[in-house]
Amino acid sequence: MLRSFYAKAIAVRRVSQDNQGKKTAGTDGVKSLSKKERLELVYSLVPLTGKSNPVRRVWIPKPGKAHRAGRGFLAYSTEQADEKRPLGIPTMEDRARQCLAKLALEPEWEARFEPNSYGFRPGRSCHDAMETIFHHLRSKTAYILDADIAKCFDRINHQYLLNKLNTFPAMRKQVKTWLKAGVLDGKKLFPSNDGTPQGGVISPLLANVALHGLENHLKNWITSKKLYYINGKPLTRSQKSQSFGIIRYADDFVVIHKDCEIIREAKEETQKWLKQVGLEIKPEKTRLCHSLNTHEGEKPGFNFLGFNVRQYPTGRHHANKTSKGEIKPYTLHIKPSKEAIDRHYRRLAEIVHKHKAAPQKALIAKLNPVIRGWSNYYRYSVCSKIFQKIDHLLWYKLKVWADRRHPNKSWKFKKPVLPNLLC
C-alpha cells in the first residue's frame, strides 16, 4: 500500500482537493497546488522518511462557546468566547504522507476496533451512535453517565500510543517523528511531549487507537460483578453484557445501566483506565442523570452529538407494550437539543441580516444549503414541531426583509410565497 502509485495519488487528492482544510497553509506556506504540482508530489512522495516539519498552530473558536448578542431566538449576531481550540496544521507534503500511512494502518485497526466506537471511522456516523442509544432505551428506563474526556488530542501519552500501535519499525519511527515534530505558534517553536496534533490527517485514527479497549474493559468489568434480578435470580454473562451499554464518539461517550451504583462504579473504572493513557474525564461536562425522572437535581435526559435524548411519561390510554408484553408508560424522544436549535436559528438570522440589500436570488442561495444540511442531519429525529417552529421564526425574518426591500408591495405579506422559494 505504501509503495502503490494509486494510493499516493489518492492521498494527494484527498489533502489537496477533497479535504475541507485544504486551503489552510502549514509552516511551508503552501495552501493550494496546481495540477502539475499535484502530479509532481505524487511522483516525489516518499512514504516513510523518518522526518517531519513542525506543525503550524491555528486557534479556532471552540464549538458551543459563542455568546449571543440578543435574547433567545431574537439574537442574530455572535460574540466568540475566550476559550479556543488549538489546531496543528502540517505541511502539504506531511499531510499527503500521513494520509498514505493512514491508508495502510486503517484496515488493520478497523478490523480490531470495538463495535460501539463511531467517531472518525469510515462507514459510521453520528446517526449510527444515536441508533444504538435508541435500542438501549426504547424498552427500559436507565441511568446515564454522559461524560467527556478533557483535551483528548492534547494529552495522549506518546509511549503508550506507540506501544499500542505495535507496527513495524519504520512506521513506528515515522509516527513518533510526527508526534514529536513540535508546534510553531507565531514565531516561537514549542516541543510536543504528549498528545497528537488536532488537525493532522492521521490524528483521528491515532486517537481512536489510544482509546481502543475502553468498551471491552468496562464490559469485562461488568460481567465479573455479581448482579441479581429483583427476585434474587443471578444474571448470566450475556444478560450482564446486554444490560450494560457504552457508546463512544471520539472523546464523548455515554454509559447506560438501570442501576445507579453501577454507573458510579463505571465512572471510577473509566477514570482508572484513562489514567494509563494520560487522560481524564472533564468534570464540567460530566453528568449522571436518569432517562425519565429527575435524579439529584439533574433534569431527565441528556444531550449527545447535538441530539437531546429523553423519555416522557404517557397516559394510561397511550402506554405501549414491550416485546415481553409489559406495560411501558413512557415514550422515548430523540430530537435536536436546545443549543443546536438556537445555534441554527442564529445562523439563519445572521444570514438574513447580512443580506439586507442583496437580491432575493442571492439570499435564497445562501439560506438553502444551511437549511438543507441542518434538516438532513436531524431528519431521523422526532422534531416535526421544531421544524415548524424554526420555519415560523424564519418566515418572520424574511417578512421583515421583504418589507424593507419592497415597502409598497402587497404580495410580500402572503405567507405561502416565501417558504415555496426555499426548496
XYZ file of C-alpha atoms in Angstrom:
423
model
C 0.000 0.000 0.000
C 2.801 2.445 0.872
C 4.539 1.863 -2.477
C 1.385 1.921 -4.622
C 1.216 4.748 -7.157
C -2.577 4.815 -6.927
C -2.502 5.040 -3.113
C -0.143 8.024 -3.404
C -2.453 9.631 -5.964
C -5.468 9.163 -3.651
C -3.509 10.600 -0.710
C -2.501 13.722 -2.650
C -6.037 14.178 -3.985
C -7.587 13.994 -0.531
C -5.283 16.521 1.122
C -5.171 18.984 -1.793
C -8.677 18.739 -3.268
C -11.194 16.845 -1.110
C -10.500 17.895 2.495
C -12.222 20.972 3.907
C -8.965 22.281 5.388
C -7.106 22.121 2.076
C -6.719 25.933 1.912
C -5.069 26.237 5.342
C -1.303 26.504 4.973
C 1.254 24.827 7.219
C 4.728 26.090 8.067
C 5.710 25.858 4.379
C 3.055 28.449 3.391
C 1.576 26.152 0.709
C -2.218 26.036 0.705
C -3.083 25.156 -2.905
C -1.457 23.091 -5.636
C -1.858 23.247 -9.380
C -2.423 20.110 -11.458
C 1.256 19.930 -12.355
C 2.343 20.379 -8.720
C -0.060 17.665 -7.552
C 1.341 15.211 -10.087
C 4.916 16.103 -9.113
C 4.047 15.496 -5.446
C 2.650 12.056 -6.316
C 5.863 11.009 -8.085
C 8.182 12.509 -5.450
C 6.254 11.288 -2.377
C 8.443 9.023 -0.215
C 6.194 7.183 2.286
C 8.450 6.743 5.353
C 11.354 9.190 5.563
C 11.574 9.322 9.345
C 11.490 13.140 9.157
C 8.790 15.751 9.711
C 8.343 19.509 9.718
C 6.804 21.310 12.724
C 3.057 21.877 12.621
C 1.594 25.372 12.479
C -0.738 26.209 15.352
C -4.050 27.817 14.433
C -6.596 28.804 17.077
C -10.284 28.373 16.288
C -13.353 29.127 18.462
C -14.490 26.134 20.459
C -17.962 24.869 19.420
C -20.696 25.757 21.865
C -18.720 28.641 23.395
C -20.349 31.509 21.450
C -22.455 34.095 23.284
C -25.468 35.558 21.558
C -25.775 39.305 21.402
C -29.557 39.375 21.865
C -32.024 37.348 23.880
C -33.488 33.974 22.949
C -34.283 33.435 19.304
C -34.078 37.164 18.561
C -30.278 37.145 18.542
C -28.571 37.162 15.176
C -25.003 38.259 15.904
C -22.476 36.342 17.993
C -19.518 37.233 20.180
C -16.941 34.485 20.471
C -15.808 33.409 23.917
C -12.169 33.481 25.004
C -11.896 29.682 25.024
C -10.456 28.421 21.752
C -9.268 25.113 20.360
C -5.715 24.680 19.012
C -5.240 23.048 15.620
C -1.916 21.740 14.367
C -1.639 22.138 10.581
C 1.132 20.047 8.969
C 2.779 20.953 5.684
C 1.215 19.756 2.430
C 3.854 17.040 1.950
C 3.456 15.787 5.523
C -0.308 15.735 5.082
C -0.005 13.558 1.983
C 2.449 11.260 3.783
C 0.112 10.989 6.792
C -2.816 10.179 4.519
C -0.763 7.438 2.859
C 0.178 5.984 6.263
C -3.478 6.118 7.300
C -4.468 4.137 4.194
C -2.014 1.447 5.290
C -2.910 1.360 9.017
C -6.688 1.900 8.922
C -7.810 -1.511 7.514
C -5.956 -3.379 10.260
C -7.421 -1.267 13.046
C -10.917 -1.208 11.580
C -10.944 -4.988 11.973
C -9.936 -4.620 15.639
C -11.913 -1.584 16.820
C -14.809 -2.064 19.233
C -18.367 -2.251 17.843
C -19.719 0.825 19.657
C -16.970 3.260 18.633
C -18.335 5.613 15.951
C -16.161 8.729 15.757
C -13.913 9.351 12.719
C -14.403 5.900 11.239
C -15.305 5.044 7.628
C -18.876 3.845 7.144
C -20.009 5.114 10.566
C -21.764 8.309 11.538
C -23.453 10.131 14.406
C -26.767 8.555 13.412
C -25.359 5.068 13.991
C -24.425 6.077 17.536
C -27.903 7.523 18.133
C -29.492 4.339 16.787
C -27.546 2.293 19.346
C -28.720 4.607 22.135
C -32.287 4.222 20.876
C -32.057 0.416 21.078
C -30.761 0.621 24.661
C -33.509 2.971 25.901
C -36.575 2.150 23.816
C -37.895 -0.545 26.195
C -36.410 0.347 29.593
C -35.565 3.257 31.843
C -31.956 3.645 32.886
C -29.336 5.855 34.456
C -26.882 7.525 32.107
C -23.348 8.761 32.577
C -22.782 11.476 29.982
C -19.030 12.164 30.016
C -16.378 13.991 28.011
C -12.620 13.387 28.012
C -10.675 16.563 28.796
C -8.336 17.678 25.992
C -8.195 14.227 24.464
C -5.985 15.107 21.472
C -3.556 17.188 23.554
C -2.752 14.778 26.409
C -2.385 11.286 24.943
C 0.766 9.585 26.245
C 3.154 9.045 23.311
C 4.849 5.927 24.685
C 1.524 4.256 25.450
C 0.229 5.067 21.971
C 3.343 3.746 20.181
C 3.321 0.527 22.188
C -0.351 0.021 21.440
C 0.114 0.765 17.734
C 2.597 -2.148 17.578
C 3.570 -1.671 13.939
C 6.790 -2.339 12.032
C 9.876 -0.266 12.973
C 9.871 2.153 10.011
C 6.219 3.071 10.538
C 6.724 3.381 14.290
C 9.665 5.739 13.749
C 7.651 7.867 11.316
C 4.633 8.121 13.640
C 6.930 9.023 16.531
C 8.507 11.741 14.385
C 5.068 13.236 13.653
C 4.189 13.171 17.350
C 7.485 14.826 18.370
C 7.642 17.328 15.470
C 6.933 20.380 17.627
C 4.470 23.245 17.259
C 5.163 26.626 15.653
C 2.904 29.234 17.309
C 3.595 32.578 15.687
C 7.387 32.765 15.605
C 8.047 30.515 18.591
C 8.697 26.775 18.383
C 7.307 24.676 21.257
C 8.088 20.986 21.873
C 5.267 18.428 21.693
C 5.865 15.951 24.515
C 2.361 14.477 24.550
C -0.829 14.460 22.503
C -1.486 14.222 18.785
C -1.791 17.421 16.686
C -5.507 18.008 16.207
C -5.705 18.964 12.546
C -3.423 16.275 11.164
C -4.787 13.656 8.788
C -3.726 10.693 10.903
C -4.617 12.233 14.296
C -8.234 10.890 14.489
C -7.000 7.352 13.794
C -4.289 7.650 16.470
C -6.846 8.979 18.978
C -9.133 6.012 18.285
C -6.194 3.648 18.696
C -5.362 5.224 22.070
C -8.975 4.936 23.297
C -9.445 1.440 21.911
C -10.131 -1.043 24.720
C -12.301 1.143 26.972
C -15.523 -0.600 25.942
C -14.069 -4.105 26.333
C -12.577 -3.175 29.714
C -15.930 -1.964 31.066
C -17.817 -4.973 29.667
C -15.316 -7.410 31.216
C -15.665 -5.492 34.467
C -19.469 -5.670 34.449
C -19.511 -9.399 33.674
C -17.206 -10.062 36.640
C -19.620 -8.424 39.091
C -22.335 -10.339 40.975
C -25.598 -8.843 39.708
C -29.055 -10.214 40.500
C -32.639 -9.755 39.424
C -35.157 -8.306 41.873
C -36.274 -11.806 42.886
C -32.691 -12.894 43.594
C -32.041 -14.814 40.376
C -28.452 -14.242 39.140
C -27.794 -12.814 35.698
C -25.793 -14.702 33.071
C -22.721 -13.168 31.380
C -24.679 -12.383 28.206
C -27.502 -10.746 30.193
C -24.993 -8.611 32.103
C -23.366 -7.517 28.843
C -26.706 -6.703 27.196
C -27.997 -4.702 30.184
C -24.861 -2.524 30.142
C -24.215 -0.127 27.261
C -21.321 2.166 26.351
C -21.412 4.286 23.195
C -18.365 6.378 22.265
C -17.960 9.018 19.578
C -14.340 10.245 19.582
C -13.808 11.737 23.086
C -17.523 11.847 24.038
C -19.207 8.750 25.461
C -22.281 7.640 27.401
C -22.689 4.687 29.765
C -26.179 3.213 30.241
C -27.408 0.886 33.007
C -30.540 0.575 35.132
C -28.583 0.639 38.441
C -27.254 3.989 39.641
C -24.477 2.427 41.745
C -23.199 0.512 38.722
C -22.955 3.812 36.820
C -20.973 5.421 39.654
C -18.572 2.491 39.796
C -18.276 2.521 35.986
C -17.193 6.168 36.181
C -14.406 5.247 38.618
C -13.321 2.333 36.421
C -13.223 4.644 33.400
C -11.051 7.138 35.260
C -8.614 4.382 36.230
C -8.398 3.128 32.650
C -7.935 6.628 31.192
C -5.135 7.395 33.626
C -2.791 4.957 31.853
C -3.499 6.772 28.552
C -2.658 10.108 30.171
C -6.267 11.326 30.048
C -9.026 12.185 32.493
C -12.759 12.898 32.494
C -13.762 16.556 32.327
C -15.936 17.263 35.429
C -17.700 20.278 33.888
C -19.118 18.187 31.040
C -19.923 15.042 33.010
C -23.480 14.347 34.182
C -25.196 11.460 35.913
C -28.901 11.559 35.119
C -31.953 9.379 34.611
C -33.720 8.920 31.291
C -37.241 9.506 32.729
C -37.102 11.041 36.224
C -35.211 13.820 37.959
C -32.150 12.493 39.776
C -30.307 14.507 42.453
C -31.419 17.798 40.952
C -30.405 16.801 37.408
C -33.126 17.068 34.797
C -34.045 13.855 32.965
C -32.404 13.176 29.616
C -29.055 14.154 28.159
C -27.519 15.802 25.096
C -25.265 13.823 22.767
C -23.947 14.793 19.309
C -26.429 17.672 19.025
C -29.424 15.494 19.961
C -31.491 15.509 23.129
C -32.417 12.022 24.379
C -35.206 11.815 26.939
C -38.137 9.640 27.957
C -41.515 11.276 28.568
C -44.336 9.766 30.661
C -47.547 8.855 28.840
C -51.129 8.429 29.989
C -52.647 5.012 30.532
C -54.516 5.215 27.230
C -51.304 5.933 25.307
C -48.976 3.472 27.042
C -47.135 0.986 24.839
C -46.024 -2.579 25.487
C -42.566 -4.086 25.337
C -41.708 -7.225 23.365
C -42.356 -9.224 26.572
C -45.876 -7.789 26.919
C -45.022 -5.449 29.816
C -46.727 -2.068 30.056
C -44.394 0.803 29.128
C -45.870 4.080 30.495
C -43.312 6.286 28.724
C -42.093 7.115 25.252
C -38.566 7.854 24.037
C -37.936 11.067 22.096
C -34.681 11.845 20.288
C -34.778 15.402 18.981
C -32.430 18.361 18.376
C -31.032 19.904 21.541
C -31.996 23.438 22.547
C -28.440 24.639 21.925
C -28.474 23.186 18.398
C -31.831 24.830 17.627
C -30.680 28.188 18.974
C -27.369 27.990 17.103
C -29.111 27.098 13.829
C -31.638 29.914 14.072
C -28.969 32.467 14.939
C -27.042 31.414 11.857
C -30.129 31.820 9.653
C -30.936 35.189 11.211
C -27.356 36.359 10.701
C -27.508 35.427 7.002
C -30.728 37.399 6.563
C -29.251 40.331 8.479
C -26.104 40.416 6.319
C -28.147 40.339 3.085
C -30.390 43.325 3.712
C -29.527 44.885 0.389
C -28.911 41.657 -1.535
C -31.298 40.448 -4.249
C -33.762 37.701 -3.497
C -31.841 35.101 -5.514
C -28.619 35.696 -3.535
C -30.401 35.383 -0.192
C -32.042 32.098 -1.194
C -28.691 30.746 -2.451
C -27.168 31.416 0.994
C -30.079 30.066 3.058
C -30.767 26.857 1.141
C -27.503 24.961 1.938
C -27.809 25.800 5.645
C -31.458 24.725 5.839
C -30.882 21.584 3.796
C -27.809 20.494 5.764
C -29.424 21.000 9.177
C -32.643 19.291 8.079
C -30.793 16.279 6.671
C -28.852 15.837 9.907
C -31.974 15.882 12.111
C -34.456 14.274 9.732
C -34.493 10.943 11.604
C -35.399 12.509 14.962
C -38.807 13.310 16.422
C -38.754 17.000 15.552
C -41.714 17.958 13.355
C -42.781 20.675 15.809
C -39.224 22.004 15.985
C -39.044 22.237 12.201
C -42.371 24.064 12.244
C -41.163 26.482 14.921
C -37.948 27.381 13.083
C -39.869 27.739 9.817
C -42.286 30.105 11.547
C -39.474 32.232 13.023
C -37.569 32.315 9.751
C -40.690 33.409 7.887
C -40.991 36.474 10.142
C -37.330 37.300 9.493
C -37.968 37.065 5.758
C -41.158 39.128 6.151
C -39.127 41.970 7.678
C -36.538 41.585 4.905
C -39.244 41.723 2.210
C -40.916 44.736 3.851
C -37.633 46.611 3.751
C -36.934 45.640 0.143
C -40.461 46.269 -1.153
C -42.244 48.735 1.156
C -45.059 49.488 -1.296
C -45.885 45.934 -2.426
C -48.842 43.996 -1.026
C -47.790 40.492 -2.154
C -44.892 40.360 0.299
C -47.202 39.518 3.225
C -48.589 36.330 1.673
C -47.067 33.548 3.756
C -47.099 30.731 1.136
C -44.859 32.744 -1.219
C -41.543 32.782 0.663
C -41.418 29.192 2.016
C -42.019 27.863 -1.502
C -38.919 29.701 -2.667
C -36.742 27.871 -0.097
C -36.654 24.479 -1.789
